[in-house]
Short mmCIF file of C-alpha atoms in Angstrom, two decimals:
data_model
loop_
_atom_site.label_atom_id
_atom_site.label_comp_id
_atom_site.label_asym_id
_atom_site.label_seq_id
_atom_site.Cartn_x
_atom_site.Cartn_y
_atom_site.Cartn_z
CA ALA A 1 0.00 0.13 -0.28
CA ALA A 2 1.02 3.59 -0.63
CA GLY A 3 2.10 5.50 2.34
CA VAL A 4 3.23 8.97 3.06
CA ILE A 5 6.18 10.47 1.08
CA GLN A 6 8.69 13.00 2.11
CA SER A 7 11.46 15.13 0.45
CA PRO A 8 13.89 15.02 0.89
CA ARG A 9 15.57 12.56 3.13
CA HIS A 10 18.27 14.33 4.43
CA LEU A 11 18.76 18.05 4.73
CA ILE A 12 21.78 19.91 5.89
CA LYS A 13 21.76 23.97 5.59
CA GLU A 14 23.74 26.79 7.34
CA LYS A 15 22.69 29.29 9.76
CA ARG A 16 20.03 31.77 8.11
CA GLU A 17 19.31 29.80 4.77
CA THR A 18 16.35 28.46 3.81
CA ALA A 19 15.01 24.97 3.43
CA THR A 20 11.49 23.69 2.12
CA LEU A 21 10.00 20.38 2.80
CA LYS A 22 7.86 18.60 0.97
CA CYS A 23 4.94 15.69 2.14
CA TYR A 24 2.94 13.60 -0.37
CA PRO A 25 0.09 12.30 1.24
CA ILE A 26 -1.34 8.67 0.99
CA PRO A 27 -3.70 8.52 -2.02
CA ARG A 28 -7.28 10.07 -1.18
CA HIS A 29 -6.11 11.68 2.12
CA ASP A 30 -7.20 15.00 2.21
CA THR A 31 -5.39 16.20 5.46
CA VAL A 32 -1.49 16.58 6.03
CA TYR A 33 -0.58 17.33 9.90
CA TRP A 34 3.48 18.76 10.26
CA TYR A 35 5.13 17.62 13.46
CA GLN A 36 8.57 18.76 14.99
CA GLN A 37 10.89 15.78 16.79
CA GLY A 38 13.96 17.07 18.43
CA PRO A 39 16.45 14.60 19.53
CA GLY A 40 14.99 11.96 22.19
CA GLN A 41 11.57 13.83 22.17
CA ASP A 42 7.97 13.06 21.14
CA PRO A 43 6.98 14.47 18.18
CA GLN A 44 5.17 17.92 18.44
CA PHE A 45 2.53 19.63 16.31
CA LEU A 46 3.19 22.43 14.16
CA ILE A 47 0.11 22.90 11.41
CA SER A 48 -2.36 20.99 9.75
CA PHE A 49 -4.34 21.61 6.71
CA TYR A 50 -7.48 19.74 5.45
CA GLU A 51 -8.93 20.53 2.09
CA LYS A 52 -6.20 22.85 1.33
CA MET A 53 -6.99 25.51 3.84
CA GLN A 54 -4.93 25.68 7.02
CA SER A 55 -6.72 23.65 9.95
CA ASP A 56 -4.78 24.19 13.14
CA LYS A 57 -1.91 25.67 14.23
CA GLY A 58 0.84 24.39 16.84
CA SER A 59 4.09 25.70 18.35
CA ILE A 60 5.47 27.04 14.63
CA PRO A 61 7.92 29.86 14.63
CA ASP A 62 6.93 32.80 12.57
CA ARG A 63 9.64 32.18 10.56
CA PHE A 64 7.97 28.89 9.12
CA SER A 65 5.15 28.82 6.82
CA ALA A 66 3.53 25.81 5.15
CA GLN A 67 0.58 25.07 2.37
CA GLN A 68 -1.46 22.49 1.08
CA PHE A 69 -1.85 22.50 -2.96
CA SER A 70 -4.84 21.75 -5.30
CA ASP A 71 -3.16 17.97 -4.96
CA TYR A 72 -2.76 17.84 -1.54
CA HIS A 73 0.43 17.69 -1.26
CA SER A 74 2.18 20.16 1.27
CA GLU A 75 5.59 22.14 1.71
CA LEU A 76 6.81 23.50 4.75
CA ASN A 77 9.07 26.71 4.32
CA MET A 78 11.67 27.57 6.87
CA SER A 79 13.56 30.58 6.75
CA SER A 80 16.38 32.01 8.88
CA LEU A 81 17.16 28.73 10.11
CA GLU A 82 18.51 28.44 13.67
CA LEU A 83 20.47 25.79 14.88
CA GLY A 84 17.70 25.20 17.09
CA ASP A 85 15.69 24.10 14.21
CA SER A 86 17.95 20.84 13.21
CA ALA A 87 15.23 18.29 13.88
CA LEU A 88 13.24 15.00 12.38
CA TYR A 89 10.22 16.76 10.69
CA PHE A 90 7.53 14.26 10.14
CA CYS A 91 4.27 14.85 7.94
CA ALA A 92 1.46 12.57 8.61
CA SER A 93 -2.10 12.49 6.59
CA SER A 94 -5.43 11.14 7.10
CA TYR A 95 -8.90 11.47 5.55
CA GLY A 96 -11.51 13.77 6.82
CA GLY A 97 -9.89 16.41 8.75
CA GLN A 98 -10.11 14.93 12.03
CA GLY A 99 -7.01 13.08 12.41
CA ASP A 100 -8.39 9.46 12.30
CA GLU A 101 -5.82 6.88 11.49
CA GLN A 102 -2.93 9.46 10.77
CA TYR A 103 -0.26 7.65 8.97
CA PHE A 104 3.22 9.32 9.30
CA GLY A 105 6.17 9.65 6.95
CA PRO A 106 9.79 8.53 6.90
CA GLY A 107 10.58 11.68 7.98
CA THR A 108 13.33 14.66 6.84
CA ARG A 109 16.29 15.01 9.15
CA LEU A 110 17.37 18.34 8.96
CA THR A 111 20.99 19.71 10.26
CA VAL A 112 21.79 23.25 10.75
CA THR A 113 25.34 24.31 11.28
CA GLY B 1 5.62 -11.12 31.71
CA GLU B 2 6.84 -7.83 32.27
CA SER B 3 4.00 -5.48 34.23
CA VAL B 4 4.43 -1.87 34.41
CA GLY B 5 1.89 0.17 36.72
CA LEU B 6 3.66 3.58 35.93
CA HIS B 7 5.29 4.89 32.81
CA LEU B 8 8.72 4.03 32.50
CA PRO B 9 11.29 5.58 29.73
CA THR B 10 12.98 1.97 29.41
CA LEU B 11 11.19 -1.36 29.57
CA SER B 12 13.32 -4.40 29.24
CA VAL B 13 11.91 -7.77 28.54
CA GLN B 14 12.66 -11.01 27.46
CA GLU B 15 11.64 -12.82 24.12
CA GLY B 16 8.69 -14.41 24.17
CA ASP B 17 7.55 -12.54 27.41
CA ASN B 18 4.27 -10.01 27.44
CA SER B 19 5.23 -6.42 27.64
CA ILE B 20 2.94 -3.72 29.18
CA ILE B 21 3.74 -0.09 28.24
CA ASN B 22 1.53 2.56 30.06
CA CYS B 23 0.95 6.18 28.97
CA ALA B 24 -1.33 8.66 30.73
CA TYR B 25 -2.76 11.29 28.82
CA SER B 26 -3.65 14.60 29.70
CA ASN B 27 -7.04 15.67 28.32
CA SER B 28 -9.88 14.54 29.43
CA ALA B 29 -12.09 15.52 26.57
CA SER B 30 -9.84 13.36 24.78
CA ASP B 31 -11.86 10.55 22.69
CA TYR B 32 -9.32 9.00 20.22
CA PHE B 33 -6.10 7.39 21.07
CA ILE B 34 -3.46 5.93 18.77
CA TRP B 35 -0.14 3.65 19.92
CA TYR B 36 2.86 4.18 17.24
CA LYS B 37 6.02 2.14 17.40
CA GLN B 38 8.86 4.47 16.42
CA GLU B 39 12.10 3.19 14.97
CA SER B 40 15.56 4.48 15.06
CA GLY B 41 15.58 7.20 12.18
CA LYS B 42 12.17 5.95 11.16
CA GLY B 43 9.02 8.12 11.61
CA PRO B 44 6.28 6.37 13.76
CA GLN B 45 3.97 3.69 12.93
CA PHE B 46 0.84 3.06 13.44
CA ILE B 47 -0.10 0.19 15.90
CA ILE B 48 -3.42 0.19 16.43
CA ASP B 49 -6.29 2.93 17.73
CA ILE B 50 -9.17 2.74 20.33
CA ARG B 51 -12.03 5.04 20.63
CA SER B 52 -13.25 6.54 24.32
CA ASN B 53 -16.15 4.29 23.56
CA MET B 54 -14.74 1.31 24.18
CA ASP B 55 -12.19 0.21 26.86
CA LYS B 56 -10.16 -2.50 25.16
CA ARG B 57 -9.65 -3.26 21.40
CA GLN B 58 -7.40 -6.20 20.02
CA GLY B 59 -5.48 -6.46 16.91
CA GLN B 60 -2.50 -8.79 16.30
CA ARG B 61 -0.51 -9.63 19.44
CA VAL B 62 -1.04 -6.57 20.82
CA THR B 63 -4.34 -5.72 23.34
CA VAL B 64 -5.09 -1.69 23.92
CA LEU B 65 -6.78 -1.11 27.02
CA LEU B 66 -8.41 2.48 28.10
CA ASN B 67 -9.00 3.79 31.51
CA LYS B 68 -11.31 6.79 31.16
CA THR B 69 -11.48 7.20 34.87
CA VAL B 70 -7.68 7.59 35.65
CA LYS B 71 -7.00 8.65 31.85
CA HIS B 72 -4.68 5.97 31.43
CA LEU B 73 -4.00 3.97 28.24
CA SER B 74 -1.44 0.85 28.21
CA LEU B 75 -0.24 -1.11 25.46
CA GLN B 76 0.43 -5.10 25.74
CA ILE B 77 2.23 -7.11 23.50
CA ALA B 78 2.13 -10.75 23.54
CA ALA B 79 5.01 -12.95 22.61
CA THR B 80 7.41 -9.98 22.44
CA GLN B 81 9.94 -10.51 19.62
CA PRO B 82 13.23 -8.66 18.76
CA GLY B 83 11.25 -7.13 15.76
CA ASP B 84 9.42 -5.05 18.75
CA SER B 85 12.63 -3.42 20.27
CA ALA B 86 11.83 0.34 19.29
CA VAL B 87 10.55 3.55 21.17
CA TYR B 88 6.33 3.50 21.77
CA PHE B 89 4.00 6.62 21.92
CA CYS B 90 0.44 6.97 22.63
CA ALA B 91 -1.06 9.70 21.13
CA GLU B 92 -4.97 11.70 22.05
CA ASN B 93 -6.71 13.67 19.94
CA ILE B 94 -10.42 14.77 20.42
CA SER B 95 -12.65 13.48 17.33
CA GLY B 96 -14.39 16.49 15.93
CA ASN B 97 -11.96 18.54 16.16
CA THR B 98 -8.67 19.30 13.58
CA GLY B 99 -7.06 15.73 14.22
CA LYS B 100 -3.63 17.51 15.90
CA LEU B 101 -2.27 14.72 17.86
CA ILE B 102 -0.68 15.21 21.15
CA PHE B 103 1.80 12.50 21.80
CA GLY B 104 2.64 11.23 25.23
CA GLN B 105 6.40 10.52 26.48
CA GLY B 106 7.97 7.29 24.69
CA THR B 107 9.10 3.90 26.14
CA THR B 108 11.95 2.46 25.11
CA LEU B 109 11.02 -1.44 24.74
CA GLN B 110 14.27 -3.59 24.78
CA VAL B 111 13.70 -7.07 23.74
CA LYS B 112 16.72 -9.31 25.02
CA PRO B 113 17.23 -12.57 23.03
#
């Protein structure tokens, strides 16, 4: 069965640079969630989209923005990167906007140097 | 088998024994719960979910128990195998909300051969 696809899998950036992470949800899933996971931490919710509209926002810095496109894929844009942004970024998808059976992608490991 | 009454960050069990991983959730309004398994460097893998109108649900080798009175969730793994070694997270959600998941502290399960 098709799973959530994330790209790139690994990304190395320098401080103050920008990064764009992409997420392709499971086919027919209309809802995308972004989470950030620091080393040894549990995933923390950043932002979500349902039917191409932002549905919720968590502890996401103002330097970050995201959107969901007409094909339901989503992109997380990160600017003015800081060392503390180094983490695993996961995208999850589900159907119906309420988070039932939320499936996660393999993640993007972002390293800021 | 190993039984843990409180949440412990690490649980070590012998191969073939049963494992019980505990989780306390925070929001009494949460009515949907998911257990995830996360292997090193990978995304959380959906194991089993349960709604608040149930107190028990069984899957293949796994059982989830929900005690709403004390806001407690547990995951039981029967005949634990080396491949079960991972970090296990519980996550809570309020159905009818936007679906963002709030993760509990992970438990590292170590299976000794």
